[in-house]
Short mmCIF file of C-alpha atoms in Angstrom, two decimals:
data_model
loop_
_atom_site.label_atom_id
_atom_site.label_comp_id
_atom_site.label_asym_id
_atom_site.label_seq_id
_atom_site.Cartn_x
_atom_site.Cartn_y
_atom_site.Cartn_z
CA MET A 1 83.82 -14.24 15.01
CA SER A 2 85.14 -12.71 18.22
CA GLU A 3 83.68 -9.42 19.35
CA ASN A 4 86.94 -7.81 20.29
CA GLN A 5 87.91 -7.21 16.70
CA THR A 6 88.09 -3.52 15.85
CA LYS A 7 85.67 -2.51 13.18
CA GLY A 8 85.94 0.06 10.43
CA LYS A 9 89.53 0.40 9.35
CA VAL A 10 92.62 -1.54 8.47
CA SER A 11 94.70 -1.69 11.63
CA LEU A 12 98.47 -1.70 11.48
CA VAL A 13 98.67 -4.55 14.00
CA GLY A 14 96.19 -6.54 11.92
CA LEU A 15 98.24 -5.98 8.80
CA ILE A 16 101.44 -7.01 10.56
CA MET A 17 99.70 -10.12 11.90
CA LEU A 18 98.48 -10.99 8.42
CA ILE A 19 102.04 -10.72 7.13
CA ILE A 20 103.47 -12.78 10.00
CA ALA A 21 100.77 -15.42 9.43
CA PHE A 22 101.81 -15.54 5.79
CA LEU A 23 105.50 -15.91 6.67
CA VAL A 24 105.01 -18.55 9.39
CA PHE A 25 102.94 -20.87 7.21
CA SER A 26 104.76 -20.21 3.92
CA GLY A 27 107.84 -22.19 4.98
CA ILE A 28 110.10 -19.38 3.71
CA PHE A 29 112.19 -19.43 6.90
CA ALA A 30 112.17 -23.22 7.37
CA ASP A 31 115.91 -23.46 6.75
CA ALA A 32 116.83 -19.99 7.99
CA GLU A 33 119.92 -19.65 10.16
CA GLY A 34 119.74 -17.71 13.43
CA PRO A 35 116.71 -16.13 15.14
CA LEU A 36 114.60 -15.98 11.96
CA GLU A 37 114.09 -19.74 12.13
CA VAL A 38 111.37 -19.19 14.76
CA VAL A 39 109.20 -17.59 12.05
CA ASP A 40 108.36 -21.03 10.71
CA PHE A 41 105.61 -23.41 11.67
CA THR A 42 107.66 -26.63 11.47
CA ASN A 43 110.48 -25.16 13.55
CA LEU A 44 108.00 -23.91 16.16
CA LEU A 45 106.64 -27.41 16.34
CA GLY A 46 110.06 -28.86 17.20
CA SER A 47 110.66 -32.59 17.44
CA PHE A 48 110.15 -35.59 19.68
CA GLY A 49 113.12 -37.10 21.46
CA LYS A 50 114.47 -40.41 20.22
CA ILE A 51 114.36 -43.75 22.00
CA ALA A 52 117.47 -45.87 21.44
CA GLU A 53 118.63 -43.15 19.01
CA THR A 54 116.34 -44.40 16.28
CA PHE A 55 112.66 -44.31 17.02
CA ASP A 56 110.29 -41.89 18.67
CA PHE A 57 107.89 -43.17 21.34
CA ARG A 58 105.78 -44.86 18.68
CA GLY A 59 108.43 -47.52 18.27
CA LYS A 60 108.39 -49.84 15.29
CA GLY A 61 106.25 -52.72 14.08
CA GLY A 62 103.00 -51.73 15.82
CA VAL A 63 99.72 -52.96 14.32
CA SER A 64 96.07 -51.92 14.18
CA ALA A 65 94.24 -49.83 16.81
CA ARG A 66 97.09 -49.58 19.33
CA ASP A 67 99.53 -48.46 16.67
CA GLY A 68 96.97 -45.96 15.36
CA PHE A 69 96.50 -44.59 18.86
CA LEU A 70 100.21 -43.97 19.37
CA PHE A 71 100.58 -42.54 15.88
CA SER A 72 97.74 -40.12 16.50
CA LEU A 73 99.58 -38.87 19.62
CA THR A 74 102.50 -37.78 17.43
CA LEU A 75 100.11 -35.47 15.56
CA CYS A 76 98.52 -33.88 18.60
CA PRO A 77 101.10 -31.09 19.12
CA THR A 78 100.83 -30.17 15.44
CA VAL A 79 97.15 -29.43 15.59
CA MET A 80 97.52 -27.64 18.94
CA VAL A 81 100.32 -25.33 17.77
CA ALA A 82 98.60 -24.64 14.45
CA MET A 83 95.35 -23.63 16.16
CA GLY A 84 97.26 -21.65 18.80
CA LEU A 85 98.97 -19.55 16.13
CA ILE A 86 95.75 -19.07 14.17
CA GLN A 87 94.05 -17.84 17.34
CA ILE A 88 96.75 -15.19 17.88
CA PHE A 89 96.43 -13.98 14.29
CA GLU A 90 92.65 -13.83 14.63
CA ASN A 91 92.65 -12.02 17.97
CA TYR A 92 95.03 -9.39 16.66
CA GLY A 93 92.80 -8.53 13.74
CA ALA A 94 94.44 -10.37 10.84
CA LEU A 95 91.02 -11.45 9.55
CA THR A 96 89.37 -8.03 9.99
CA THR A 97 92.23 -6.54 8.01
CA ALA A 98 91.81 -9.16 5.31
CA GLU A 99 88.09 -8.32 5.20
CA LYS A 100 88.78 -4.61 4.66
CA LEU A 101 91.38 -5.34 2.00
CA LEU A 102 88.95 -7.64 0.18
CA THR A 103 85.93 -5.32 0.12
CA PRO A 104 86.90 -3.31 -2.99
CA ILE A 105 87.91 -6.36 -5.02
CA MET A 106 84.89 -8.59 -4.29
CA ARG A 107 83.05 -7.52 -7.46
CA PRO A 108 85.86 -8.21 -9.96
CA LEU A 109 87.10 -11.29 -8.07
CA LEU A 110 83.82 -13.11 -7.43
CA GLY A 111 81.07 -11.02 -8.99
CA VAL A 112 79.41 -10.27 -5.65
CA PRO A 113 79.08 -6.91 -3.89
CA GLY A 114 81.70 -5.63 -1.42
CA GLN A 115 79.35 -6.13 1.55
CA ALA A 116 79.87 -9.86 1.12
CA SER A 117 83.47 -9.61 2.34
CA LEU A 118 82.35 -10.13 5.95
CA ALA A 119 80.60 -13.36 4.98
CA LEU A 120 83.69 -14.41 3.07
CA VAL A 121 86.02 -13.86 6.00
CA GLY A 122 83.49 -15.35 8.45
CA GLY A 123 83.30 -18.45 6.28
CA LEU A 124 87.08 -18.90 6.43
CA SER A 125 87.01 -19.83 10.11
CA SER A 126 83.58 -21.39 10.32
CA SER A 127 81.63 -22.91 7.46
CA ASP A 128 78.40 -22.52 9.44
CA ALA A 129 79.03 -18.83 10.06
CA GLY A 130 79.81 -18.35 6.37
CA ALA A 131 76.61 -20.11 5.30
CA ALA A 132 74.47 -18.18 7.79
CA LEU A 133 75.99 -14.84 6.77
CA THR A 134 75.48 -15.65 3.08
CA ARG A 135 71.86 -16.51 3.73
CA GLY A 136 71.52 -13.31 5.74
CA LEU A 137 72.82 -11.20 2.84
CA TYR A 138 70.25 -12.75 0.52
CA ASP A 139 67.37 -12.40 2.97
CA ALA A 140 68.30 -8.75 3.51
CA GLY A 141 68.24 -8.20 -0.25
CA GLU A 142 71.90 -7.24 -0.44
CA ILE A 143 72.74 -9.93 -2.97
CA THR A 144 70.60 -11.42 -5.75
CA GLU A 145 69.80 -15.11 -6.10
CA ASP A 146 72.50 -15.53 -8.75
CA GLU A 147 75.07 -13.78 -6.60
CA ARG A 148 74.09 -15.94 -3.64
CA ASP A 149 74.63 -19.12 -5.63
CA ILE A 150 78.02 -17.96 -6.91
CA PHE A 151 78.98 -17.13 -3.36
CA THR A 152 77.64 -20.46 -2.09
CA ALA A 153 80.01 -22.22 -4.50
CA PHE A 154 82.85 -20.21 -2.98
CA GLN A 155 81.75 -21.10 0.57
CA TYR A 156 81.29 -24.79 -0.23
CA SER A 157 84.69 -25.41 -1.81
CA SER A 158 87.20 -26.17 1.01
CA SER A 159 84.64 -24.90 3.52
CA GLY A 160 85.79 -23.30 6.79
CA ILE A 161 89.24 -23.41 5.25
CA ILE A 162 91.29 -21.84 8.08
CA THR A 163 89.97 -24.03 10.88
CA ASN A 164 89.60 -27.17 8.78
CA TYR A 165 92.94 -26.83 7.04
CA PHE A 166 95.12 -25.76 9.95
CA GLY A 167 93.22 -28.12 12.24
CA GLY A 168 92.38 -31.13 10.10
CA ALA A 169 95.21 -31.20 7.59
CA SER A 170 97.97 -30.20 10.01
CA SER A 171 99.01 -33.84 10.46
CA LEU A 172 100.45 -33.70 6.94
CA PHE A 173 102.41 -30.45 7.38
CA ALA A 174 105.60 -32.20 8.43
CA TYR A 175 105.45 -34.64 5.51
CA ILE A 176 104.68 -32.47 2.48
CA THR A 177 107.30 -31.03 0.15
CA VAL A 178 106.12 -27.42 0.45
CA GLY A 179 105.38 -25.00 3.30
CA ALA A 180 101.98 -25.47 4.94
CA GLY A 181 100.80 -22.16 3.48
CA VAL A 182 101.30 -23.25 -0.13
CA PRO A 183 98.47 -25.84 -0.36
CA PHE A 184 96.34 -23.38 1.63
CA ALA A 185 96.86 -20.66 -0.97
CA TYR A 186 96.28 -23.25 -3.69
CA LEU A 187 92.96 -24.33 -2.14
CA PHE A 188 91.95 -20.70 -1.76
CA LEU A 189 92.64 -20.18 -5.44
CA ILE A 190 90.44 -23.20 -6.24
CA LYS A 191 87.65 -21.59 -4.18
CA ILE A 192 87.88 -18.51 -6.40
CA ILE A 193 88.04 -20.62 -9.57
CA GLU A 194 85.01 -22.65 -8.51
CA ALA A 195 82.97 -19.51 -7.79
CA ASN A 196 83.91 -18.11 -11.18
CA LEU A 197 82.99 -21.33 -13.00
CA MET A 198 79.63 -21.11 -11.22
CA ARG A 199 79.40 -17.48 -12.36
CA LEU A 200 80.03 -18.62 -15.93
CA ILE A 201 77.41 -21.39 -15.74
CA ILE A 202 74.79 -19.01 -14.38
CA LYS A 203 75.63 -16.44 -17.06
CA MET A 204 75.29 -19.02 -19.85
CA GLN A 205 72.02 -20.30 -18.41
CA SER A 206 70.45 -16.86 -18.21
CA LYS A 207 71.55 -16.15 -21.79
CA LYS A 208 69.91 -19.37 -22.91
CA GLU A 209 66.74 -18.54 -21.02
CA ALA A 210 66.67 -15.06 -22.56
CA ALA A 211 67.11 -16.57 -26.03
CA VAL A 212 64.19 -18.97 -25.49
CA LYS A 213 61.95 -16.09 -24.49
CA MET B 1 81.06 -24.16 28.25
CA GLU B 2 84.20 -22.03 28.24
CA GLN B 3 83.21 -20.32 25.03
CA ALA B 4 80.94 -17.85 26.81
CA LYS B 5 83.87 -16.78 28.95
CA GLU B 6 86.10 -16.43 25.91
CA THR B 7 83.87 -14.03 24.03
CA LYS B 8 83.34 -11.86 27.11
CA ALA B 9 87.00 -10.99 27.48
CA THR B 10 87.78 -7.75 25.68
CA LYS B 11 91.40 -8.18 24.64
CA LYS B 12 93.55 -11.21 25.13
CA ASN B 13 97.30 -11.14 25.10
CA VAL B 14 99.43 -13.31 22.86
CA PHE B 15 99.94 -16.00 25.49
CA ASP B 16 96.26 -16.35 26.37
CA SER B 17 95.31 -16.36 22.69
CA PHE B 18 97.81 -19.10 22.01
CA GLN B 19 96.46 -21.23 24.84
CA ASP B 20 92.87 -20.68 23.70
CA GLY B 21 93.92 -21.91 20.28
CA THR B 22 95.78 -24.95 21.58
CA ARG B 23 92.65 -25.85 23.56
CA LYS B 24 90.64 -25.75 20.32
CA GLY B 25 93.37 -27.83 18.69
CA TRP B 26 93.15 -30.37 21.51
CA ASN B 27 89.40 -30.64 20.97
CA ILE B 28 89.88 -31.20 17.24
CA PHE B 29 92.46 -33.85 18.10
CA VAL B 30 90.36 -35.68 20.68
CA LYS B 31 87.00 -35.41 18.94
CA SER B 32 87.98 -35.84 15.33
CA MET B 33 91.57 -36.78 14.64
CA MET B 34 92.25 -39.53 17.15
CA PRO B 35 88.96 -41.43 16.67
CA SER B 36 89.32 -41.40 12.89
CA ILE B 37 92.95 -42.54 13.01
CA VAL B 38 92.19 -45.38 15.40
CA MET B 39 89.23 -46.30 13.19
CA ALA B 40 91.34 -46.15 10.02
CA TYR B 41 94.20 -48.20 11.49
CA THR B 42 91.83 -50.88 12.71
CA PHE B 43 90.06 -50.91 9.37
CA ILE B 44 93.34 -51.21 7.47
CA TYR B 45 94.40 -54.06 9.73
CA ILE B 46 91.15 -55.88 8.89
CA LEU B 47 91.66 -55.25 5.17
CA GLU B 48 95.24 -56.50 5.30
CA ALA B 49 94.60 -59.53 7.50
CA THR B 50 91.71 -60.72 5.34
CA GLY B 51 93.53 -60.13 2.07
CA LEU B 52 90.95 -57.61 0.92
CA MET B 53 93.63 -54.93 0.68
CA ASP B 54 95.38 -56.79 -2.17
CA PHE B 55 92.09 -57.18 -3.94
CA LEU B 56 91.23 -53.50 -3.61
CA SER B 57 94.75 -52.49 -4.58
CA ASN B 58 94.52 -54.47 -7.80
CA LEU B 59 91.08 -53.03 -8.45
CA PHE B 60 92.11 -49.41 -8.03
CA ALA B 61 95.66 -49.64 -9.37
CA PRO B 62 94.70 -48.61 -12.94
CA VAL B 63 92.65 -45.60 -11.80
CA MET B 64 95.24 -44.34 -9.34
CA GLY B 65 97.97 -45.09 -11.89
CA ILE B 66 96.47 -42.48 -14.23
CA PHE B 67 97.29 -39.88 -11.61
CA GLY B 68 100.71 -41.33 -10.83
CA LEU B 69 99.61 -42.49 -7.40
CA PRO B 70 99.92 -45.91 -5.74
CA PRO B 71 96.63 -47.80 -5.16
CA ILE B 72 96.84 -47.20 -1.40
CA ALA B 73 95.96 -43.56 -2.08
CA VAL B 74 92.37 -44.77 -2.49
CA VAL B 75 92.26 -45.55 1.22
CA CYS B 76 93.03 -41.89 2.01
CA LEU B 77 90.42 -40.66 -0.46
CA ALA B 78 87.84 -43.03 1.00
CA THR B 79 88.64 -42.03 4.59
CA VAL B 80 88.07 -38.30 3.99
CA PHE B 81 84.41 -39.08 3.44
CA PHE B 82 84.19 -39.79 7.15
CA SER B 83 86.75 -37.27 8.28
CA ARG B 84 89.13 -34.89 6.55
CA ALA B 85 91.41 -35.01 9.57
CA GLY B 86 91.46 -38.82 9.46
CA GLY B 87 92.27 -38.99 5.75
CA CYS B 88 95.11 -36.50 6.10
CA ALA B 89 96.51 -38.27 9.16
CA LEU B 90 96.38 -41.55 7.31
CA ALA B 91 98.31 -40.04 4.39
CA ALA B 92 100.89 -38.85 6.92
CA SER B 93 101.28 -42.37 8.31
CA PHE B 94 101.64 -43.75 4.76
CA VAL B 95 104.53 -41.32 4.20
CA VAL B 96 106.12 -42.51 7.45
CA ASP B 97 105.93 -46.18 6.44
CA GLY B 98 106.99 -45.47 2.86
CA SER B 99 103.72 -46.36 1.09
CA LEU B 100 103.48 -42.81 -0.27
CA THR B 101 106.25 -40.38 -1.18
CA SER B 102 106.15 -36.86 0.26
CA MET B 103 105.36 -35.49 -3.18
CA GLN B 104 102.44 -37.91 -3.61
CA ALA B 105 101.07 -36.88 -0.22
CA THR B 106 101.41 -33.23 -1.21
CA ILE B 107 99.50 -33.88 -4.44
CA LEU B 108 96.79 -35.75 -2.53
CA LEU B 109 96.29 -33.08 0.12
CA PRO B 110 94.16 -30.56 -1.85
CA THR B 111 92.07 -33.35 -3.43
CA MET B 112 91.37 -34.95 -0.05
CA PHE B 113 90.42 -31.57 1.27
CA LEU B 114 88.08 -30.80 -1.63
CA ILE B 115 86.15 -34.08 -1.64
CA GLY B 116 86.22 -34.49 2.14
CA GLY B 117 82.98 -33.43 3.76
CA THR B 118 81.03 -33.58 0.49
CA ILE B 119 77.89 -34.77 2.24
CA ASN B 120 77.90 -32.99 5.59
CA GLN B 121 79.00 -29.66 4.14
CA TRP B 122 76.26 -30.01 1.53
CA VAL B 123 73.68 -29.95 4.30
CA ARG B 124 75.46 -27.36 6.40
CA ILE B 125 76.33 -24.89 3.63
CA ILE B 126 74.38 -25.33 0.42
CA SER B 127 71.06 -26.08 2.13
CA VAL B 128 71.50 -23.24 4.60
CA CYS B 129 72.35 -20.78 1.83
CA GLY B 130 69.16 -21.87 0.06
CA THR B 131 70.48 -22.72 -3.39
CA ARG B 132 67.86 -24.50 -5.51
CA SER B 133 68.45 -28.18 -6.15
CA GLU B 134 69.39 -27.98 -9.81
CA ARG B 135 72.20 -25.56 -9.00
CA GLN B 136 73.29 -27.63 -5.98
CA MET B 137 74.36 -30.30 -8.44
CA TYR B 138 76.53 -27.81 -10.31
CA ILE B 139 78.32 -26.77 -7.14
CA ILE B 140 79.07 -30.34 -6.06
CA GLY B 141 79.96 -31.39 -9.61
CA LEU B 142 82.38 -28.49 -9.97
CA THR B 143 84.03 -29.36 -6.65
CA TRP B 144 84.61 -32.97 -7.72
CA ILE B 145 85.85 -32.05 -11.19
CA LEU B 146 88.30 -29.54 -9.71
CA ALA B 147 89.36 -32.09 -7.08
CA PHE B 148 90.44 -34.60 -9.73
CA VAL B 149 91.86 -32.05 -12.14
CA SER B 150 93.92 -30.92 -9.15
CA LEU B 151 95.62 -34.35 -8.95
CA TRP B 152 97.31 -33.47 -12.23
CA VAL B 153 97.74 -29.75 -11.86
CA SER B 154 99.00 -29.66 -8.28
CA ARG B 155 102.22 -31.54 -8.99
CA PHE B 156 103.35 -28.76 -11.32
CA VAL B 157 102.24 -26.02 -8.95
CA PHE B 158 103.94 -27.57 -5.91
CA ALA B 159 107.09 -28.37 -7.87
CA ILE B 160 107.65 -24.60 -8.17
CA PHE B 161 107.61 -24.16 -4.39
CA ALA B 162 109.42 -27.35 -3.39
#
């Protein structure tokens, strides 16, 4: 995580950035008329010009490696713009704000203490950072073994989701039926579900072990 | 590299931040996306030219049919093992050439994302966190179960937002 993020409190700018991030990737303004249309990822991405009024520079009828090469070029701006926007949201404290907002609900949501919110947010941009921070929490005695394993399940599912999703999956953004933010929110929900299923398994196991004793 | 310079700067404006991000995006594109797409396209060409694609399609048609997906979806699911970016890009190209509908690609997206990186993230996350091996199986098992349950569930979820 970058060092320039303000620590301690929810910043107004961060909150605004978080909201803008939500709006841009939700696709809400995809068909908006007037200036609001710029608050949408697909519109920001724009379009390629046409050759002979039909095809973009990829042409038609290409095969194998050469066709794949040209096709990949059509996706390059997508990943660049997506990462560019994410970087702005990060630099202006959207993630720090999310971290502060998450702290009080960590226990009910995932069954781990509030201190883990930093590891959660760190793990959104980098799966390695998330794993290292989780390990650090356990080594420092701030979370128990059970809590660590529940949290590991959360980290593992759709790991490094912000970077991997807005980087890796961005090629599909123009071709899916929903705004780019919708599958993101869906995957985030699955992360929470997976952690809670893990929580349930661990709970049942410890009950069984207690019964055996 | 440039990263040291980046972290030293105290506050970057919107324009610099955007450019920093696009640079990261370029690296993802050059290092991950483009190689996996070129690899996938070449591989598909080999499968098609040798007739193996028809064979595989027939083989996987019943399984993919359960989820309302064409057999070619298997190629996307197989590619994400090597690269999430490659699998997603391949799905995008299948939408372009009409092999997949937009809705099918949307349904596939979360599943590709969940099963992609199963192996390398296992090492990088679960091992680093220090989970004991018996519980590692639960975590991976849960991810796969959710990934395939998602093939059914996601169509209803995404239909709401379409």
